[in-house]
PDB file of C-alpha atoms and ligand atoms in Angstrom:
ATOM      1  CA  MET A  13     -86.185  26.350  -6.544  1.00 65.00           C
ATOM      2  CA  LEU A  14     -83.578  27.594  -4.085  1.00 63.00           C
ATOM      3  CA  HIS A  15     -80.010  26.444  -4.592  1.00 81.00           C
ATOM      4  CA  LEU A  16     -76.917  27.028  -2.533  1.00 94.00           C
ATOM      5  CA  LEU A  17     -75.507  30.464  -3.262  1.00 95.00           C
ATOM      6  CA  PRO A  18     -72.159  30.507  -5.117  1.00 95.00           C
ATOM      7  CA  ASP A  19     -70.458  31.827  -1.991  1.00 97.00           C
ATOM      8  CA  GLU A  20     -71.960  28.969   0.064  1.00 98.00           C
ATOM      9  CA  ILE A  21     -70.634  26.392  -2.413  1.00 97.00           C
ATOM     10  CA  ASP A  22     -67.189  28.010  -2.198  1.00 97.00           C
ATOM     11  CA  ARG A  23     -67.240  27.886   1.576  1.00 98.00           C
ATOM     12  CA  TYR A  24     -68.340  24.222   1.594  1.00 98.00           C
ATOM     13  CA  GLN A  25     -65.489  23.347  -0.730  1.00 98.00           C
ATOM     14  CA  ARG A  26     -62.933  25.367   1.197  1.00 98.00           C
ATOM     15  CA  ASP A  27     -64.000  24.570   4.788  1.00 98.00           C
ATOM     16  CA  GLY A  28     -65.824  21.236   4.408  1.00 98.00           C
ATOM     17  CA  TRP A  29     -69.040  22.633   5.883  1.00 98.00           C
ATOM     18  CA  VAL A  30     -71.463  25.507   5.494  1.00 98.00           C
ATOM     19  CA  VAL A  31     -74.703  26.831   7.018  1.00 98.00           C
ATOM     20  CA  PRO A  32     -76.858  27.927   4.087  1.00 97.00           C
ATOM     21  CA  GLN A  33     -79.076  30.939   4.151  1.00 96.00           C
ATOM     22  CA  TRP A  34     -82.094  28.755   3.365  1.00 96.00           C
ATOM     23  CA  ARG A  35     -83.883  27.227   6.332  1.00 96.00           C
ATOM     24  CA  LEU A  36     -87.003  25.189   6.964  1.00 97.00           C
ATOM     25  CA  PRO A  37     -90.195  27.211   7.229  1.00 97.00           C
ATOM     26  CA  GLU A  38     -91.656  27.405  10.736  1.00 97.00           C
ATOM     27  CA  ALA A  39     -94.652  25.223   9.894  1.00 98.00           C
ATOM     28  CA  ARG A  40     -92.320  22.471   8.687  1.00 98.00           C
ATOM     29  CA  VAL A  41     -90.303  22.675  11.883  1.00 98.00           C
ATOM     30  CA  ALA A  42     -93.539  22.224  13.845  1.00 98.00           C
ATOM     31  CA  THR A  43     -94.434  19.147  11.764  1.00 98.00           C
ATOM     32  CA  MET A  44     -90.996  17.677  12.340  1.00 98.00           C
ATOM     33  CA  ARG A  45     -91.154  18.376  16.086  1.00 98.00           C
ATOM     34  CA  ALA A  46     -94.401  16.389  16.180  1.00 98.00           C
ATOM     35  CA  ALA A  47     -92.677  13.645  14.166  1.00 98.00           C
ATOM     36  CA  LEU A  48     -89.844  13.648  16.706  1.00 98.00           C
ATOM     37  CA  ASP A  49     -92.335  13.239  19.567  1.00 98.00           C
ATOM     38  CA  GLU A  50     -93.866  10.285  17.708  1.00 98.00           C
ATOM     39  CA  LEU A  51     -90.433   8.771  17.025  1.00 98.00           C
ATOM     40  CA  LEU A  52     -89.526   8.978  20.713  1.00 98.00           C
ATOM     41  CA  ARG A  53     -92.918   7.542  21.684  1.00 98.00           C
ATOM     42  CA  ARG A  54     -92.397   4.592  19.335  1.00 97.00           C
ATOM     43  CA  ASN A  55     -88.901   3.827  20.618  1.00 97.00           C
ATOM     44  CA  PRO A  56     -88.912   3.885  24.421  1.00 97.00           C
ATOM     45  CA  GLY A  57     -86.128   1.294  24.564  1.00 96.00           C
ATOM     46  CA  VAL A  58     -83.673   3.076  22.239  1.00 96.00           C
ATOM     47  CA  ARG A  59     -81.233   5.767  23.349  1.00 97.00           C
ATOM     48  CA  PRO A  60     -82.502   8.953  21.632  1.00 97.00           C
ATOM     49  CA  GLU A  61     -79.019   9.718  20.245  1.00 97.00           C
ATOM     50  CA  LYS A  62     -79.134   6.402  18.340  1.00 95.00           C
ATOM     51  CA  LEU A  63     -82.307   6.676  16.266  1.00 97.00           C
ATOM     52  CA  VAL A  64     -80.798   5.266  13.103  1.00 96.00           C
ATOM     53  CA  SER A  65     -82.800   5.012   9.862  1.00 97.00           C
ATOM     54  CA  ALA A  66     -85.570   7.029  11.513  1.00 98.00           C
ATOM     55  CA  HIS A  67     -87.054   7.594   8.029  1.00 97.00           C
ATOM     56  CA  VAL A  68     -87.806   3.895   7.467  1.00 96.00           C
ATOM     57  CA  ASP A  69     -91.358   3.387   8.738  1.00 95.00           C
ATOM     58  CA  ARG A  70     -92.532  -0.204   8.613  1.00 93.00           C
ATOM     59  CA  GLY A  71     -95.658   0.337  10.701  1.00 89.00           C
ATOM     60  CA  ALA A  72     -95.724  -1.913  13.743  1.00 88.00           C
ATOM     61  CA  GLY A  73     -92.372  -3.556  12.902  1.00 89.00           C
ATOM     62  CA  ASP A  74     -88.909  -2.106  13.325  1.00 92.00           C
ATOM     63  CA  ASN A  75     -86.814  -0.878  10.400  1.00 93.00           C
ATOM     64  CA  GLY A  76     -84.386  -3.800  10.479  1.00 92.00           C
ATOM     65  CA  GLU A  77     -81.961  -1.725  12.565  1.00 93.00           C
ATOM     66  CA  GLY A  78     -83.864  -1.811  15.839  1.00 94.00           C
ATOM     67  CA  VAL A  79     -85.840   1.429  15.432  1.00 96.00           C
ATOM     68  CA  ARG A  80     -89.494   2.050  14.571  1.00 97.00           C
ATOM     69  CA  GLY A  81     -89.269   4.918  12.082  1.00 97.00           C
ATOM     70  CA  VAL A  82     -91.695   7.715  11.157  1.00 97.00           C
ATOM     71  CA  ALA A  83     -92.477   8.521   7.500  1.00 96.00           C
ATOM     72  CA  ASP A  84     -92.223  12.315   8.031  1.00 97.00           C
ATOM     73  CA  PHE A  85     -88.439  11.918   8.189  1.00 98.00           C
ATOM     74  CA  LEU A  86     -88.486  10.340   4.731  1.00 97.00           C
ATOM     75  CA  ASP A  87     -90.606  13.260   3.501  1.00 97.00           C
ATOM     76  CA  LEU A  88     -88.035  15.661   4.953  1.00 98.00           C
ATOM     77  CA  ALA A  89     -85.141  13.794   3.324  1.00 98.00           C
ATOM     78  CA  ARG A  90     -86.955  13.952  -0.026  1.00 97.00           C
ATOM     79  CA  ASP A  91     -87.830  17.648   0.284  1.00 97.00           C
ATOM     80  CA  PRO A  92     -87.006  19.077  -3.179  1.00 96.00           C
ATOM     81  CA  GLU A  93     -85.461  22.228  -1.662  1.00 96.00           C
ATOM     82  CA  ILE A  94     -83.036  20.175   0.454  1.00 97.00           C
ATOM     83  CA  VAL A  95     -82.201  17.865  -2.469  1.00 97.00           C
ATOM     84  CA  GLU A  96     -81.389  20.958  -4.573  1.00 96.00           C
ATOM     85  CA  LEU A  97     -79.121  22.317  -1.850  1.00 96.00           C
ATOM     86  CA  VAL A  98     -77.221  19.049  -1.705  1.00 98.00           C
ATOM     87  CA  SER A  99     -77.056  18.839  -5.473  1.00 97.00           C
ATOM     88  CA  GLY A 100     -75.112  22.105  -5.366  1.00 96.00           C
ATOM     89  CA  VAL A 101     -72.190  20.303  -3.740  1.00 97.00           C
ATOM     90  CA  ILE A 102     -72.454  16.646  -4.846  1.00 98.00           C
ATOM     91  CA  GLY A 103     -73.818  17.049  -8.378  1.00 97.00           C
ATOM     92  CA  ASP A 104     -76.941  16.068 -10.286  1.00 96.00           C
ATOM     93  CA  ASP A 105     -77.162  12.374  -9.337  1.00 98.00           C
ATOM     94  CA  VAL A 106     -78.292  12.186  -5.725  1.00 98.00           C
ATOM     95  CA  ILE A 107     -78.904   9.102  -3.574  1.00 98.00           C
ATOM     96  CA  LEU A 108     -80.427   9.242  -0.098  1.00 98.00           C
ATOM     97  CA  TRP A 109     -78.865   6.440   1.929  1.00 98.00           C
ATOM     98  CA  GLY A 110     -79.345   7.405   5.590  1.00 97.00           C
ATOM     99  CA  CYS A 111     -81.182   9.439   8.212  1.00 98.00           C
ATOM    100  CA  HIS A 112     -80.044   9.430  11.828  1.00 97.00           C
ATOM    101  CA  VAL A 113     -81.861  11.409  14.520  1.00 98.00           C
ATOM    102  CA  PHE A 114     -79.420  12.560  17.198  1.00 97.00           C
ATOM    103  CA  CYS A 115     -81.593  13.670  20.109  1.00 98.00           C
ATOM    104  CA  LYS A 116     -79.630  14.601  23.216  1.00 98.00           C
ATOM    105  CA  PRO A 117     -81.858  14.756  26.278  1.00 98.00           C
ATOM    106  CA  ALA A 118     -81.437  17.646  28.695  1.00 98.00           C
ATOM    107  CA  GLY A 119     -78.923  17.020  31.427  1.00 97.00           C
ATOM    108  CA  GLU A 120     -77.687  13.638  30.212  1.00 97.00           C
ATOM    109  CA  GLY A 121     -77.144  13.825  26.442  1.00 97.00           C
ATOM    110  CA  PHE A 122     -74.226  11.801  25.165  1.00 96.00           C
ATOM    111  CA  GLU A 123     -71.006  13.250  23.761  1.00 96.00           C
ATOM    112  CA  THR A 124     -70.153  12.590  20.079  1.00 96.00           C
ATOM    113  CA  PRO A 125     -66.414  11.884  19.888  1.00 95.00           C
ATOM    114  CA  TRP A 126     -64.262  13.614  17.279  1.00 96.00           C
ATOM    115  CA  HIS A 127     -64.502  11.555  14.108  1.00 95.00           C
ATOM    116  CA  GLN A 128     -64.701  11.492  10.333  1.00 95.00           C
ATOM    117  CA  ASP A 129     -67.943  10.014   9.026  1.00 94.00           C
ATOM    118  CA  GLY A 130     -66.154   8.257   6.193  1.00 91.00           C
ATOM    119  CA  HIS A 131     -64.495   5.943   8.697  1.00 86.00           C
ATOM    120  CA  TYR A 132     -67.889   4.332   9.346  1.00 87.00           C
ATOM    121  CA  TRP A 133     -69.398   4.008   5.877  1.00 93.00           C
ATOM    122  CA  PRO A 134     -69.326   1.438   3.012  1.00 95.00           C
ATOM    123  CA  ILE A 135     -69.262   3.942   0.157  1.00 97.00           C
ATOM    124  CA  ARG A 136     -66.592   3.815  -2.566  1.00 97.00           C
ATOM    125  CA  PRO A 137     -65.256   6.173  -3.759  1.00 97.00           C
ATOM    126  CA  LEU A 138     -65.981   7.702  -0.388  1.00 97.00           C
ATOM    127  CA  ALA A 139     -68.397  10.607  -0.788  1.00 98.00           C
ATOM    128  CA  THR A 140     -71.374  11.976   1.149  1.00 98.00           C
ATOM    129  CA  CYS A 141     -72.847  15.290   2.127  1.00 98.00           C
ATOM    130  CA  THR A 142     -74.696  15.279   5.449  1.00 98.00           C
ATOM    131  CA  VAL A 143     -77.442  17.810   5.990  1.00 98.00           C
ATOM    132  CA  TRP A 144     -77.843  18.244   9.760  1.00 98.00           C
ATOM    133  CA  VAL A 145     -81.221  19.887  10.398  1.00 98.00           C
ATOM    134  CA  ALA A 146     -81.779  21.476  13.807  1.00 98.00           C
ATOM    135  CA  LEU A 147     -85.250  20.824  15.237  1.00 98.00           C
ATOM    136  CA  GLU A 148     -84.369  22.572  18.497  1.00 98.00           C
ATOM    137  CA  PRO A 149     -81.852  25.269  19.411  1.00 98.00           C
ATOM    138  CA  SER A 150     -78.366  23.795  19.106  1.00 98.00           C
ATOM    139  CA  THR A 151     -75.731  25.690  21.083  1.00 98.00           C
ATOM    140  CA  ARG A 152     -72.370  25.113  22.688  1.00 97.00           C
ATOM    141  CA  ALA A 153     -74.183  24.654  26.004  1.00 97.00           C
ATOM    142  CA  ASN A 154     -76.413  21.787  24.832  1.00 98.00           C
ATOM    143  CA  GLY A 155     -73.888  20.004  22.616  1.00 97.00           C
ATOM    144  CA  CYS A 156     -73.985  21.555  19.131  1.00 98.00           C
ATOM    145  CA  LEU A 157     -71.856  20.152  16.331  1.00 98.00           C
ATOM    146  CA  ARG A 158     -68.217  21.298  16.434  1.00 98.00           C
ATOM    147  CA  VAL A 159     -66.171  21.255  13.246  1.00 98.00           C
ATOM    148  CA  ILE A 160     -62.531  21.599  12.219  1.00 98.00           C
ATOM    149  CA  PRO A 161     -62.664  23.817   9.115  1.00 98.00           C
ATOM    150  CA  GLY A 162     -60.529  22.602   6.234  1.00 98.00           C
ATOM    151  CA  SER A 163     -59.915  19.167   7.805  1.00 97.00           C
ATOM    152  CA  HIS A 164     -61.564  17.450   4.803  1.00 97.00           C
ATOM    153  CA  ALA A 165     -59.101  18.940   2.333  1.00 96.00           C
ATOM    154  CA  GLY A 166     -56.565  16.098   2.165  1.00 94.00           C
ATOM    155  CA  ARG A 167     -59.426  13.623   1.598  1.00 95.00           C
ATOM    156  CA  THR A 168     -57.687  11.126   3.863  1.00 94.00           C
ATOM    157  CA  LEU A 169     -59.111   9.123   6.730  1.00 93.00           C
ATOM    158  CA  HIS A 170     -57.068   9.290   9.910  1.00 93.00           C
ATOM    159  CA  PRO A 171     -56.826   6.397  12.392  1.00 90.00           C
ATOM    160  CA  HIS A 172     -59.690   6.019  14.880  1.00 87.00           C
ATOM    161  CA  LEU A 173     -59.647   4.105  18.172  1.00 88.00           C
ATOM    162  CA  HIS A 174     -62.540   2.099  19.591  1.00 87.00           C
ATOM    163  CA  GLU A 175     -63.850   3.384  22.918  1.00 85.00           C
ATOM    164  CA  ASP A 176     -65.892   0.953  24.929  1.00 85.00           C
ATOM    165  CA  ARG A 177     -68.067   3.483  26.764  1.00 88.00           C
ATOM    166  CA  GLN A 178     -71.841   3.518  27.171  1.00 87.00           C
ATOM    167  CA  ASP A 179     -72.144   7.332  27.264  1.00 89.00           C
ATOM    168  CA  LEU A 180     -71.125   8.130  23.674  1.00 91.00           C
ATOM    169  CA  THR A 181     -73.305   8.484  20.571  1.00 88.00           C
ATOM    170  CA  LEU A 182     -70.605   6.673  18.515  1.00 86.00           C
ATOM    171  CA  ASN A 183     -67.754   4.501  19.731  1.00 82.00           C
ATOM    172  CA  GLN A 184     -64.898   5.429  17.386  1.00 81.00           C
ATOM    173  CA  ARG A 185     -62.731   8.412  18.291  1.00 89.00           C
ATOM    174  CA  LEU A 186     -60.020   9.993  16.170  1.00 92.00           C
ATOM    175  CA  ALA A 187     -56.604   9.034  17.464  1.00 90.00           C
ATOM    176  CA  ALA A 188     -54.535  11.930  18.787  1.00 89.00           C
ATOM    177  CA  GLY A 189     -52.406  13.864  16.342  1.00 90.00           C
ATOM    178  CA  ALA A 190     -54.749  14.298  13.376  1.00 90.00           C
ATOM    179  CA  PHE A 191     -55.948  17.787  14.335  1.00 92.00           C
ATOM    180  CA  SER A 192     -55.898  20.496  16.955  1.00 94.00           C
ATOM    181  CA  GLU A 193     -59.060  21.104  18.945  1.00 95.00           C
ATOM    182  CA  ASP A 194     -58.013  24.770  19.208  1.00 96.00           C
ATOM    183  CA  ALA A 195     -59.231  25.162  15.609  1.00 97.00           C
ATOM    184  CA  ALA A 196     -62.778  23.955  16.437  1.00 98.00           C
ATOM    185  CA  VAL A 197     -65.783  26.077  15.455  1.00 98.00           C
ATOM    186  CA  ASP A 198     -69.173  25.706  17.175  1.00 98.00           C
ATOM    187  CA  VAL A 199     -72.025  25.302  14.693  1.00 98.00           C
ATOM    188  CA  GLU A 200     -74.799  26.997  16.636  1.00 98.00           C
ATOM    189  CA  LEU A 201     -78.178  26.718  14.925  1.00 98.00           C
ATOM    190  CA  ALA A 202     -81.748  27.875  15.527  1.00 98.00           C
ATOM    191  CA  PRO A 203     -84.638  25.481  14.839  1.00 98.00           C
ATOM    192  CA  GLY A 204     -85.043  25.061  11.080  1.00 98.00           C
ATOM    193  CA  GLN A 205     -81.449  26.024  10.287  1.00 98.00           C
ATOM    194  CA  MET A 206     -79.120  23.370   8.938  1.00 98.00           C
ATOM    195  CA  SER A 207     -75.469  22.707   8.272  1.00 98.00           C
ATOM    196  CA  LEU A 208     -73.994  20.718   5.389  1.00 98.00           C
ATOM    197  CA  HIS A 209     -70.777  18.791   5.940  1.00 98.00           C
ATOM    198  CA  ASP A 210     -68.403  16.680   3.903  1.00 98.00           C
ATOM    199  CA  VAL A 211     -67.674  13.007   4.617  1.00 98.00           C
ATOM    200  CA  HIS A 212     -63.985  13.708   5.372  1.00 98.00           C
ATOM    201  CA  MET A 213     -64.483  16.676   7.689  1.00 98.00           C
ATOM    202  CA  ILE A 214     -63.456  16.177  11.322  1.00 97.00           C
ATOM    203  CA  HIS A 215     -66.297  16.925  13.741  1.00 97.00           C
ATOM    204  CA  GLY A 216     -67.782  16.009  17.089  1.00 97.00           C
ATOM    205  CA  ALA A 217     -70.159  17.395  19.712  1.00 97.00           C
ATOM    206  CA  GLY A 218     -70.110  17.876  23.459  1.00 97.00           C
ATOM    207  CA  ALA A 219     -72.344  16.156  26.003  1.00 97.00           C
ATOM    208  CA  ASN A 220     -75.595  17.883  26.863  1.00 98.00           C
ATOM    209  CA  THR A 221     -75.484  18.854  30.513  1.00 97.00           C
ATOM    210  CA  SER A 222     -77.811  21.836  29.979  1.00 98.00           C
ATOM    211  CA  PRO A 223     -81.539  22.012  30.800  1.00 98.00           C
ATOM    212  CA  LEU A 224     -82.418  22.183  27.057  1.00 98.00           C
ATOM    213  CA  ARG A 225     -82.817  19.134  24.813  1.00 98.00           C
ATOM    214  CA  ARG A 226     -80.878  19.252  21.520  1.00 98.00           C
ATOM    215  CA  THR A 227     -82.095  17.430  18.403  1.00 98.00           C
ATOM    216  CA  GLY A 228     -80.638  17.262  14.907  1.00 98.00           C
ATOM    217  CA  VAL A 229     -81.703  15.114  11.975  1.00 98.00           C
ATOM    218  CA  ALA A 230     -78.686  13.980   9.962  1.00 98.00           C
ATOM    219  CA  LEU A 231     -79.726  13.309   6.354  1.00 98.00           C
ATOM    220  CA  ARG A 232     -77.080  11.461   4.336  1.00 98.00           C
ATOM    221  CA  TYR A 233     -76.757  11.903   0.562  1.00 98.00           C
ATOM    222  CA  MET A 234     -74.154  10.469  -1.788  1.00 98.00           C
ATOM    223  CA  PRO A 235     -73.460  11.144  -5.447  1.00 98.00           C
ATOM    224  CA  ALA A 236     -74.593   8.196  -7.599  1.00 98.00           C
ATOM    225  CA  SER A 237     -71.105   8.086  -9.111  1.00 98.00           C
ATOM    226  CA  SER A 238     -70.195   6.238  -5.884  1.00 98.00           C
ATOM    227  CA  HIS A 239     -71.197   2.701  -4.896  1.00 98.00           C
ATOM    228  CA  PHE A 240     -72.951   1.838  -1.646  1.00 98.00           C
ATOM    229  CA  ASP A 241     -71.117  -1.461  -1.287  1.00 97.00           C
ATOM    230  CA  ARG A 242     -73.197  -3.714   0.962  1.00 95.00           C
ATOM    231  CA  SER A 243     -70.388  -6.240   1.254  1.00 92.00           C
ATOM    232  CA  LEU A 244     -68.143  -3.823   3.217  1.00 91.00           C
ATOM    233  CA  ARG A 245     -68.263  -3.610   7.014  1.00 82.00           C
ATOM    234  CA  PRO A 246     -65.909  -0.718   7.765  1.00 76.00           C
ATOM    235  CA  VAL A 247     -66.129  -0.687  11.561  1.00 72.00           C
ATOM    236  CA  ALA A 248     -67.084  -4.358  11.909  1.00 72.00           C
ATOM    237  CA  GLY A 249     -69.946  -3.869  14.341  1.00 69.00           C
ATOM    238  CA  GLN A 250     -67.992  -1.542  16.648  1.00 72.00           C
ATOM    239  CA  SER A 251     -69.635   1.772  15.781  1.00 69.00           C
ATOM    240  CA  GLY A 252     -71.790   1.902  18.910  1.00 72.00           C
ATOM    241  CA  VAL A 253     -74.965   2.040  16.799  1.00 78.00           C
ATOM    242  CA  PRO A 254     -76.528  -1.226  15.581  1.00 80.00           C
ATOM    243  CA  VAL A 255     -76.550  -0.453  11.845  1.00 82.00           C
ATOM    244  CA  ASP A 256     -77.139  -3.031   9.097  1.00 89.00           C
ATOM    245  CA  PHE A 257     -75.802  -1.708   5.799  1.00 92.00           C
ATOM    246  CA  SER A 258     -76.578  -5.004   4.048  1.00 92.00           C
ATOM    247  CA  GLN A 259     -80.317  -4.239   4.335  1.00 92.00           C
ATOM    248  CA  ARG A 260     -80.202  -0.423   4.103  1.00 95.00           C
ATOM    249  CA  SER A 261     -82.778   1.176   1.730  1.00 96.00           C
ATOM    250  CA  LEU A 262     -81.422   3.534  -0.935  1.00 97.00           C
ATOM    251  CA  TRP A 263     -83.483   6.137  -2.795  1.00 97.00           C
ATOM    252  CA  LEU A 264     -82.397   7.711  -6.063  1.00 97.00           C
ATOM    253  CA  LEU A 265     -83.775  11.234  -5.599  1.00 97.00           C
ATOM    254  CA  LYS A 266     -82.309  12.956  -8.619  1.00 97.00           C
ATOM    255  CA  GLY A 267     -80.581  11.994 -11.886  1.00 98.00           C
ATOM    256  CA  HIS A 268     -79.448   8.447 -12.581  1.00 98.00           C
ATOM    257  CA  ASP A 269     -77.270   5.738 -11.061  1.00 98.00           C
ATOM    258  CA  ALA A 270     -74.084   6.942 -12.706  1.00 97.00           C
ATOM    259  CA  CYS A 271     -71.878   4.154 -11.310  1.00 97.00           C
ATOM    260  CA  GLY A 272     -74.428   1.506 -12.303  1.00 97.00           C
ATOM    261  CA  LEU A 273     -73.795  -0.645  -9.208  1.00 98.00           C
ATOM    262  CA  ASN A 274     -76.244   0.679  -6.635  1.00 98.00           C
ATOM    263  CA  ASP A 275     -79.058  -1.564  -5.442  1.00 96.00           C
ATOM    264  CA  PHE A 276     -82.368   0.270  -4.967  1.00 96.00           C
ATOM    265  CA  ALA A 277     -84.439  -2.861  -4.250  1.00 95.00           C
ATOM    266  CA  THR A 278     -82.944  -4.222  -1.015  1.00 94.00           C
ATOM    267  CA  GLY A 279     -84.643  -2.908   2.082  1.00 92.00           C
ATOM    268  CA  HIS A 280     -87.779  -1.748   0.296  1.00 90.00           C
ATOM    269  CA  THR A 281     -91.090  -3.376   1.068  1.00 80.00           C
ATOM    270  CA  SER A 282     -94.540  -2.528  -0.229  1.00 69.00           C
ATOM    271  CA  SER A 283     -95.046  -0.283   2.797  1.00 68.00           C
ATOM    272  CA  LEU A 284     -92.068   1.906   1.826  1.00 74.00           C
ATOM    273  CA  ARG A 285     -92.550   4.498  -0.856  1.00 65.00           C
ATOM    274  CA  ILE A 286     -89.812   4.187  -3.467  1.00 63.00           C
ATOM    275  CA  ALA A 287     -88.921   7.512  -5.082  1.00 55.00           C
TER     276      ALA A 287
HETATM  277  O1  AKG B 307     -75.363  15.355  16.360  1.00 82.11           O
HETATM  278  C1  AKG B 307     -74.341  14.843  16.792  1.00 82.11           C
HETATM  279  O2  AKG B 307     -74.028  14.877  17.991  1.00 82.11           O
HETATM  280  C2  AKG B 307     -73.410  14.123  15.868  1.00 82.11           C
HETATM  281  C3  AKG B 307     -73.777  14.186  14.437  1.00 82.11           C
HETATM  282  C4  AKG B 307     -72.753  13.636  13.522  1.00 82.11           C
HETATM  283  O3  AKG B 307     -71.669  13.255  13.908  1.00 82.11           O
HETATM  284  C5  AKG B 307     -73.076  13.569  12.097  1.00 82.11           C
HETATM  285  O4  AKG B 307     -74.191  13.913  11.711  1.00 82.11           O
HETATM  286  O5  AKG B 307     -72.217  13.140  11.312  1.00 82.11           O
END
């Protein structure tokens, strides 16, 4: 099994993000591109940047969050190689709690405002590693992720402001003063490459005005020492994406529920494979 290299773990801890050497094999990328086509086919009425819980496939019905999912995304999220990578930075008890496909169409892909993920999520203590898997080339020109290295280090959440615009992937933007955009690094990835980022790290992404579509699958993993607290509503319905954390399915992929409070039954039906 491939783990993160010691140097990659160091960089993740120091910078809040890393692109590991390991990448998806070409055949797997092809499978996931076909899954993406199917996901888009199943969701003609959903903006492709807002395909939340794309891994929850309930057949003809939606996933409870307005999207008809595709099971291949759950298979990807449960890929033992990816779970081992994540385990390298969050420890031996790993819970999968989310999968968001951010597909930015050519020419009109939405901007992702600068933000910290932790602002949006009901996890206490706040902890998550996101694995952002590129299914298509992701470059500065088509709106790749942009990160502020080291911005996670204080482990504090800075104030965000609500932006009532229709052309954003998310509607909360970091208020001015928390960081300098001059420090931003473009995370350019080839298909099959991935980045890992920490829940406190400041990041965003430009609009896609290029002729090339850009798609990333954001897989969200938390250590089971934290609680996914369904009673919290951090952004009170103002995230810009119609999420429902009260019904969100959790999968324990490795180890045990160290905090003892996580609920692995809600959101699972007989059609969903529980790990
Ligand atoms: O892909 C994007 O544009 C945004 C992704 C993001 O913010 C995330 O995965 O946390």
